[in-house]
C-alpha atoms as a printed R data frame, in Angstrom:
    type eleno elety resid chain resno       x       y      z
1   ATOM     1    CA   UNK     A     1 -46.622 133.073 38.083
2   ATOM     2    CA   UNK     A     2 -48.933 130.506 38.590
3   ATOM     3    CA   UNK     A     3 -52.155 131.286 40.675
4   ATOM     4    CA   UNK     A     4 -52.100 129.652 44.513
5   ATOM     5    CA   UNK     A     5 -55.177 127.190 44.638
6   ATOM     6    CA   UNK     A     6 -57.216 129.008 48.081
7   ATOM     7    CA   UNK     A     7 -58.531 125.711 50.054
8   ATOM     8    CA   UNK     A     8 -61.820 125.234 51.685
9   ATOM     9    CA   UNK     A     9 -62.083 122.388 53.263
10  ATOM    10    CA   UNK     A    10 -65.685 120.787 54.090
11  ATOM    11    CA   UNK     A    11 -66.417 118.422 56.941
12  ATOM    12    CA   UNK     A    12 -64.886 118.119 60.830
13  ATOM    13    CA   UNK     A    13 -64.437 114.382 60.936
14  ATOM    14    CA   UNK     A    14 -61.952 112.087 61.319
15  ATOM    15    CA   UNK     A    15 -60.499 112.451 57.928
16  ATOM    16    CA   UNK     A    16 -60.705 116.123 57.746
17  ATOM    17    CA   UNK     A    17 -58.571 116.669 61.033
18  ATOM    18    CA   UNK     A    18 -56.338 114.857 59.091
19  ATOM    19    CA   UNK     A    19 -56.165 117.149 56.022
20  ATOM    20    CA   UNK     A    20 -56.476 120.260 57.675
21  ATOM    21    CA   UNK     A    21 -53.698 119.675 60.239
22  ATOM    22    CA   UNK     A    22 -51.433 118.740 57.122
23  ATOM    23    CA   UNK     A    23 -51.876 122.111 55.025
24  ATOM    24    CA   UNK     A    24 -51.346 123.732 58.355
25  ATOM    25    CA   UNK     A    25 -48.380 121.927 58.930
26  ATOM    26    CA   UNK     A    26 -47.491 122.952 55.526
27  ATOM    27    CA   UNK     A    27 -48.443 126.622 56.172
28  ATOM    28    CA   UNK     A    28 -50.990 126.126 53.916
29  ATOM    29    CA   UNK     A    29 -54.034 128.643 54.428
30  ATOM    30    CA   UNK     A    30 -57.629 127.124 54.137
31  ATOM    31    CA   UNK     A    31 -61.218 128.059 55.217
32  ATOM    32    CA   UNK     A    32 -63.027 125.377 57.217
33  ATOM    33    CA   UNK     A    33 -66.549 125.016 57.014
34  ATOM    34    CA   UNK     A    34 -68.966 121.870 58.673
35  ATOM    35    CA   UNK     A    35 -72.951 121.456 59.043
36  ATOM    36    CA   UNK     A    36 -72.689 121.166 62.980
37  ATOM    37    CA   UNK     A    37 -70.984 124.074 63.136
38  ATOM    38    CA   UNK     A    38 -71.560 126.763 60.973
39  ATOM    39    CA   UNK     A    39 -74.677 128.186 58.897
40  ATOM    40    CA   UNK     A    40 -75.886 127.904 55.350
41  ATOM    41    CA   UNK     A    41 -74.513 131.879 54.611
42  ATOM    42    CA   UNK     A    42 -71.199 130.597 56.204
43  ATOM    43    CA   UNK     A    43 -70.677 127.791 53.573
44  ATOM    44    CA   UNK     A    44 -71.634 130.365 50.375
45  ATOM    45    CA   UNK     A    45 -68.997 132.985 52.327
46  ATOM    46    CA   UNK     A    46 -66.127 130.378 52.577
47  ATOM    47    CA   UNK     A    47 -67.207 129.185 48.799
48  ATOM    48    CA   UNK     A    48 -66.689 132.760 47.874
49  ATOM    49    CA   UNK     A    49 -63.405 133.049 49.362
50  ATOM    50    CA   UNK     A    50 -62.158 129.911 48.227
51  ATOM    51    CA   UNK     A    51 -61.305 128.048 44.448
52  ATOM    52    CA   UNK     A    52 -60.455 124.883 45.035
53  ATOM    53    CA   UNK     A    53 -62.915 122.734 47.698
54  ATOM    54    CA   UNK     A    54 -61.711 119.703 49.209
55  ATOM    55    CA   UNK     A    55 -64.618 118.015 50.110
56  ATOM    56    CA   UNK     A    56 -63.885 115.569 53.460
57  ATOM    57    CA   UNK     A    57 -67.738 114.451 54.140
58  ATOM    58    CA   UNK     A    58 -68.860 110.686 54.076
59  ATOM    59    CA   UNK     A    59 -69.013 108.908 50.598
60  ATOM    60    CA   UNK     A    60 -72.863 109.191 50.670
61  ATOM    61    CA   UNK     A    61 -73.544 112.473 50.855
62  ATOM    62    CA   UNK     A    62 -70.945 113.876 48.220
63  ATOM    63    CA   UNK     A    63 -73.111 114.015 45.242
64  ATOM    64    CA   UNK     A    64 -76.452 115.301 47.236
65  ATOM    65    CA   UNK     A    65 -73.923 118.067 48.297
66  ATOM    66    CA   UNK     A    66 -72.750 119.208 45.385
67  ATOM    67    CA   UNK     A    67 -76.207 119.258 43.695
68  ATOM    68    CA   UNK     A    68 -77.453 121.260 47.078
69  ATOM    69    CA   UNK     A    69 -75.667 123.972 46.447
70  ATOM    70    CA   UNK     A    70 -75.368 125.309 42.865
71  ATOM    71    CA   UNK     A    71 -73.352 127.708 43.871
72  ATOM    72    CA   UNK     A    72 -70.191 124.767 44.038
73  ATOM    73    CA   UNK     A    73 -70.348 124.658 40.088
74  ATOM    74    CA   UNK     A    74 -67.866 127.178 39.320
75  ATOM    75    CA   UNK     A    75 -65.065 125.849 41.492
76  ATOM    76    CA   UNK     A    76 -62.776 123.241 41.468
77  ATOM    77    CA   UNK     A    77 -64.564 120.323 43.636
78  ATOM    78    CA   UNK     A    78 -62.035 117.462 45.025
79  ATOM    79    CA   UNK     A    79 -63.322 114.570 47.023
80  ATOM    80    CA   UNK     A    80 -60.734 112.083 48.714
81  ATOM    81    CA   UNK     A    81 -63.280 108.789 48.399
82  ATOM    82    CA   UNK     A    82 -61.531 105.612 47.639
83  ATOM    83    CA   UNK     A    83 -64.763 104.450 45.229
84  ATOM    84    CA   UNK     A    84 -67.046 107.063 44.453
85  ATOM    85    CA   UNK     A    85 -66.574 108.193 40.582
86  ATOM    86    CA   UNK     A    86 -68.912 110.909 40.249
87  ATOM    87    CA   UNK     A    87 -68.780 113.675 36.713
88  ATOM    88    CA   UNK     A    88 -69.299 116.250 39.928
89  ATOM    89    CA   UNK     A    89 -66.004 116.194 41.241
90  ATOM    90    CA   UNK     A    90 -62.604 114.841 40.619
91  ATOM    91    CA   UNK     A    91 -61.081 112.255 42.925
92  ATOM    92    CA   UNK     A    92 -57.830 111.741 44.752
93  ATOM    93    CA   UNK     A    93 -57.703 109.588 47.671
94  ATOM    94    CA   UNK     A    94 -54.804 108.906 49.938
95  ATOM    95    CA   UNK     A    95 -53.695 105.029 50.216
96  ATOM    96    CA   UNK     A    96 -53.400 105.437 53.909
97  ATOM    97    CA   UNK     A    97 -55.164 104.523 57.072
98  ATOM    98    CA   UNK     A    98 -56.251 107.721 58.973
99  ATOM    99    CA   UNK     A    99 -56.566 106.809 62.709
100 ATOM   100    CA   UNK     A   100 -58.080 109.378 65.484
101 ATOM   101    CA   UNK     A   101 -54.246 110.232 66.335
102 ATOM   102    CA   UNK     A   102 -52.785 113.022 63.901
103 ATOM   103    CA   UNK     A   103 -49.502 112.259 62.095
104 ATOM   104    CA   UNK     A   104 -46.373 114.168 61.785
105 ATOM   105    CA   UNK     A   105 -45.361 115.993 58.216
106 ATOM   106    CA   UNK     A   106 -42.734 112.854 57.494
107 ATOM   107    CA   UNK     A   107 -45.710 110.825 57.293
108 ATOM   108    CA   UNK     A   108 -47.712 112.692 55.582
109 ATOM   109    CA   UNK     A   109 -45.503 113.534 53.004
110 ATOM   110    CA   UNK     A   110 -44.947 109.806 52.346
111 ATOM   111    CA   UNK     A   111 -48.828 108.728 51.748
112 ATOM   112    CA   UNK     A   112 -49.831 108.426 47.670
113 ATOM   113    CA   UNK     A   113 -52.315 109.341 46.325
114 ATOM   114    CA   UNK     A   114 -54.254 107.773 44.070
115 ATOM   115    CA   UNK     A   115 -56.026 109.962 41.459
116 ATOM   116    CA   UNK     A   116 -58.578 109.768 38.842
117 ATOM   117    CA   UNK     A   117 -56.517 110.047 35.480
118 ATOM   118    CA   UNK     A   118 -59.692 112.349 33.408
119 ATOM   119    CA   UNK     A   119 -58.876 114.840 36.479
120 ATOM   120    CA   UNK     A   120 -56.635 117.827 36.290
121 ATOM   121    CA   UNK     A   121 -52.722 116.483 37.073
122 ATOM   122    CA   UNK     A   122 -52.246 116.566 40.630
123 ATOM   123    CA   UNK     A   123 -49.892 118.792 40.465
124 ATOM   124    CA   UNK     A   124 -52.469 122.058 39.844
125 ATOM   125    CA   UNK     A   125 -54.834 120.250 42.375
126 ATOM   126    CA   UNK     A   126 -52.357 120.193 45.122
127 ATOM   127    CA   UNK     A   127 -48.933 122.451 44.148
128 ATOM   128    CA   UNK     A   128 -47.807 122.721 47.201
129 ATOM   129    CA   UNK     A   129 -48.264 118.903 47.895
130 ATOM   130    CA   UNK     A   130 -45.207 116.964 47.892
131 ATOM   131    CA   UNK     A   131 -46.644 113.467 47.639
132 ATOM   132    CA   UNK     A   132 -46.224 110.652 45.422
133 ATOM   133    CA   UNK     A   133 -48.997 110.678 43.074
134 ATOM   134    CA   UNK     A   134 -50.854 108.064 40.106
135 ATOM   135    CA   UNK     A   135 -53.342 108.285 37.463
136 ATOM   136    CA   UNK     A   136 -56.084 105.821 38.028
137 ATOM   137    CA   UNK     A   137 -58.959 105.187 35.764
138 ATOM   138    CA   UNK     A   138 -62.463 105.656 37.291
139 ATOM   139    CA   UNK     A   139 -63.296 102.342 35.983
140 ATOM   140    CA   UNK     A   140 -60.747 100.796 38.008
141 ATOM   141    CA   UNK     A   141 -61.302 102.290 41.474
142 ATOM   142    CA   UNK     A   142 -64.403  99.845 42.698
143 ATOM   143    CA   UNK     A   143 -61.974  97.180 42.530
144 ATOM   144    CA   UNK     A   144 -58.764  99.336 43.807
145 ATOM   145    CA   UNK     A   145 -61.032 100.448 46.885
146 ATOM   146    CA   UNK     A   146 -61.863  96.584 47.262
147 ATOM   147    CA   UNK     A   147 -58.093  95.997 46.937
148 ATOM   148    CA   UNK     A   148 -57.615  97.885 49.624
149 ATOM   149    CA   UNK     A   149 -60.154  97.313 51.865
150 ATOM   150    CA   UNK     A   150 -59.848  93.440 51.905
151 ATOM   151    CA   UNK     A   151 -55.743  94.076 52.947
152 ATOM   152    CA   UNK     A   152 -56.114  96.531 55.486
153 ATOM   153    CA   UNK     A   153 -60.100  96.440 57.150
154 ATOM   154    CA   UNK     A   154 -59.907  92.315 57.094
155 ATOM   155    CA   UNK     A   155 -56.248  91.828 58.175
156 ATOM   156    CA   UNK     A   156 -57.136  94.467 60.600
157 ATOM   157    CA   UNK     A   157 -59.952  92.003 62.500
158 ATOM   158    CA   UNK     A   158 -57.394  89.389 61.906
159 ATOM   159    CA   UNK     A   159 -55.020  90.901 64.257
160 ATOM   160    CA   UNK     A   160 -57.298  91.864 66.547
161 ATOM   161    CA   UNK     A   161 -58.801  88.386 66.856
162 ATOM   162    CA   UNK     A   162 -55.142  87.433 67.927
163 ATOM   163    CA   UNK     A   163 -54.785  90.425 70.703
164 ATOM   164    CA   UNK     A   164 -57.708  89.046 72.171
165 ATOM   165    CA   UNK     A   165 -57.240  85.948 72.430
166 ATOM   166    CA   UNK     A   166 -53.536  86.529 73.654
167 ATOM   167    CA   UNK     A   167 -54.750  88.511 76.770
168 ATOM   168    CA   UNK     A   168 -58.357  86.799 77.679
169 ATOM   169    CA   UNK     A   169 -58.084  82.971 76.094
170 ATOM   170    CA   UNK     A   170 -54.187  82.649 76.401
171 ATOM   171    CA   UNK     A   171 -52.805  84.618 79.188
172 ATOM   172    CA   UNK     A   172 -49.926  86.248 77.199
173 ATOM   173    CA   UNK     A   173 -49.189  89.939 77.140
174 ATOM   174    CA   UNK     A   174 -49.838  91.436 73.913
175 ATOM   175    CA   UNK     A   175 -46.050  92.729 73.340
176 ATOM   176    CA   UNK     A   176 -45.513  88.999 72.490
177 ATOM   177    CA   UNK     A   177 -47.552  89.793 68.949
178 ATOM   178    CA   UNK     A   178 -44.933  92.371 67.964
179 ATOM   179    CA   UNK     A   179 -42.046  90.384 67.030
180 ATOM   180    CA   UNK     A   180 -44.353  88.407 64.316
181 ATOM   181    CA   UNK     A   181 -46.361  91.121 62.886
182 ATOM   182    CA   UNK     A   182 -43.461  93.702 62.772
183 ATOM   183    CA   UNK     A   183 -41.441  90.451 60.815
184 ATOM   184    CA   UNK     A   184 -44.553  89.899 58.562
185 ATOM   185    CA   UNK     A   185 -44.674  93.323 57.448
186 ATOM   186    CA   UNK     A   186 -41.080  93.751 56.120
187 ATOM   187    CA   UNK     A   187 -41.413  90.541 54.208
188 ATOM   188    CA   UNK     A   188 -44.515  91.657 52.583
189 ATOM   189    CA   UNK     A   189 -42.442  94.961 51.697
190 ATOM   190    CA   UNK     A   190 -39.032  92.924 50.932
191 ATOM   191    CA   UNK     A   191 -40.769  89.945 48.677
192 ATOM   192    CA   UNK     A   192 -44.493  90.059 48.599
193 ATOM   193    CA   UNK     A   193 -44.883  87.012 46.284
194 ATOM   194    CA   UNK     A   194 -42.800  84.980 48.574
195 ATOM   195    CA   UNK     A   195 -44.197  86.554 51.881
196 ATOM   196    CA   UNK     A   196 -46.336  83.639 52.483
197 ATOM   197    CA   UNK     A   197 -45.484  80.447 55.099
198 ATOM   198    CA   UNK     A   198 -47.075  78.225 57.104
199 ATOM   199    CA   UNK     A   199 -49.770  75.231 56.861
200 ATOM   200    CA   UNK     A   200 -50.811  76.416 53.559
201 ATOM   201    CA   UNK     A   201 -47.566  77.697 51.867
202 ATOM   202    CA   UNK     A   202 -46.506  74.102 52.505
203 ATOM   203    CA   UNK     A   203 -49.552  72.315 52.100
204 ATOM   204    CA   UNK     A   204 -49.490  70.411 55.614
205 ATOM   205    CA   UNK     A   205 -53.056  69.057 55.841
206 ATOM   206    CA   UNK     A   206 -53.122  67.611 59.132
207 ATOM   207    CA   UNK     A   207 -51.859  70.948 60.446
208 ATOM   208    CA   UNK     A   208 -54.383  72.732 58.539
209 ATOM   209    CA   UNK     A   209 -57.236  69.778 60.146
210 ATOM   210    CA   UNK     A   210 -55.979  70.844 63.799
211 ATOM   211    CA   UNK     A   211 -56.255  74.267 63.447
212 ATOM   212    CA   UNK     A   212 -60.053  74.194 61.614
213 ATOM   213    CA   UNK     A   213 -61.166  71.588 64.976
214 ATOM   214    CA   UNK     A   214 -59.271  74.488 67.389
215 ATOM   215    CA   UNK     A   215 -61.827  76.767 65.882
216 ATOM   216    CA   UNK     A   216 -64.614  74.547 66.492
217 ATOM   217    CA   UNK     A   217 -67.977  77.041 67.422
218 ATOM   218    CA   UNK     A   218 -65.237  79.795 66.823
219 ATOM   219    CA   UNK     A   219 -66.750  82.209 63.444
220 ATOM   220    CA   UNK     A   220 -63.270  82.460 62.925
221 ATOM   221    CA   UNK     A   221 -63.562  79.264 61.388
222 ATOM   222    CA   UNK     A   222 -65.991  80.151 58.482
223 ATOM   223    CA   UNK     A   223 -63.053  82.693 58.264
224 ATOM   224    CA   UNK     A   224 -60.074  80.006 57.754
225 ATOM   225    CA   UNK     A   225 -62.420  77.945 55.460
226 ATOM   226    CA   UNK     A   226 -62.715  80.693 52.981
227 ATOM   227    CA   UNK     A   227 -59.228  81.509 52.756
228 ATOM   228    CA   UNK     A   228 -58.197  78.213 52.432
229 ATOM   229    CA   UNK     A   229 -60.904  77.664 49.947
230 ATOM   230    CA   UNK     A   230 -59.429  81.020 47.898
231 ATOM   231    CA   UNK     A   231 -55.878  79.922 48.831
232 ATOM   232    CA   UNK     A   232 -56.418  76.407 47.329
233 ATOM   233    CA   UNK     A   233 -58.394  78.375 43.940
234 ATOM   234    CA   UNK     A   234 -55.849  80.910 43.647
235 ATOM   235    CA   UNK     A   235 -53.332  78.021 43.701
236 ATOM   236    CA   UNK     A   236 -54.844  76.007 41.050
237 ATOM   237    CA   UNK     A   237 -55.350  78.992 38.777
238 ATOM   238    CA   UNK     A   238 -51.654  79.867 38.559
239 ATOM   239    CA   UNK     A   239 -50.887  76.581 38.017
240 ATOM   240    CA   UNK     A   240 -52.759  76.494 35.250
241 ATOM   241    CA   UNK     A   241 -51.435  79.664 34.056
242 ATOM   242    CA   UNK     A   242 -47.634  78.664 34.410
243 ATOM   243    CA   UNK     A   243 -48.167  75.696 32.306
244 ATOM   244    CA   UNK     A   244 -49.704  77.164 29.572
245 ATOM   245    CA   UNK     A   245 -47.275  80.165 29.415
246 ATOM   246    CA   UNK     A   246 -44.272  77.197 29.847
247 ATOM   247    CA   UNK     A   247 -46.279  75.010 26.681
């Protein structure tokens, strides 16, 4: 029989709340240790008691961690950063967004995770985990983290731009948002490639002039600007690419 991996989990933030309420809704047992909260002899006794450490602190101060405490070396170290590839510790992160509100065990058991393919298979990091898993290599991540960063953080302000505007410029109530961004969602799921409409899916310039002089002393307008500048490169590079795949 295969040994049980004994958790320790490091950190108390955000992200960690996370974790640890999913082993426990797993009935997973883990030891919990955080700076704020517990002593120096604390961390070496959980260390001791534990073989694989799951370590939930900030991106920063990973590495300075690890080479803090020697005594980390002989266990199995797992951080959950999107972008840091350290030789220190393996990484798996989670492609989800991890709000201050916990999630229930169907959600959790649906969010992938994304691991560093010179790692251990996920598998004997997590046995008990039932999530979707994939091999990434480290040399891809900065750009995977980037990936996902630019599609959730900036669509993120996006959206928030429009709920503020709604209520304070406007005069709408915000439920009036849900219809479109609930629709724009699914067809992102459904048909990503196709997903895209409006002014610039149909190249209507005087549409696209009206909305730039709406935005007039608005930063939201550098905003449009540089998407329409990307949109409009983007465009022109697959064009290229189509005819010389069709010639």
């Amino acid at each position: 029989m295969k040994q049980v991996p004994k958790y320790a989990i490091i950190g108390n933030g955000r992200f960690a709340r996370h974790i640890a309420h999913y082993l426990t809704l797993l009935k997973i047992n883990f030891l919990q240790w955080a700076r704020k909260t517990h002593s120096l002899d604390d961390l070496k006794t959980t260390i001791s008691q534990s073989s694989h450490i799951l370590l939930l602190i900030s991106d920063k101060a990973i590495t300075s961690f690890i080479e803090e405490n020697p005594f980390l070396k002989y266990k199995t170290l797992i951080h959950f950063s999107g972008s840091l590839v350290t030789p220190l510790a393996f990484g798996t992160h989670p492609l989800m967004t991890f709000p201050s509100d916990l999630y229930d065990l169907k959600t959790y058991t649906t969010i992938p995770f994304i691991y560093d393919d010179n790692a251990p298979p996920f598998y004997q990091l997590f046995p008990q985990l039932p999530n979707p898993h994939y091999p990434l290599p480290p040399s891809l991540k900065s750009f995977y983290h980037t990936l996902c960063v630019m599609s959730n953080n900036f669509t993120t302000l996006l959206w928030q731009k429009f709920y503020q505007e709604l209520t304070q410029t406007l005069n709408l109530p915000t439920h009036v948002i849900h219809p479109i961004l609930q629709k724009t969602l699914q067809n992102l799921i459904t048909n990503p490639h196709s997903a895209l409409t409006g002014p610039l899916a149909r190249n209507d310039q005087s549409t696209i002039t009206a909305n730039l002089q709406s935005l007039e002393n608005d930063p939201f307008q550098n905003i449009y600007k540089a998407f329409l500048e990307t949109y409009n490169l983007s465009s022109s590079k697959n064009t290229i690419n189509s005819e010389f795949i069709n010639h």
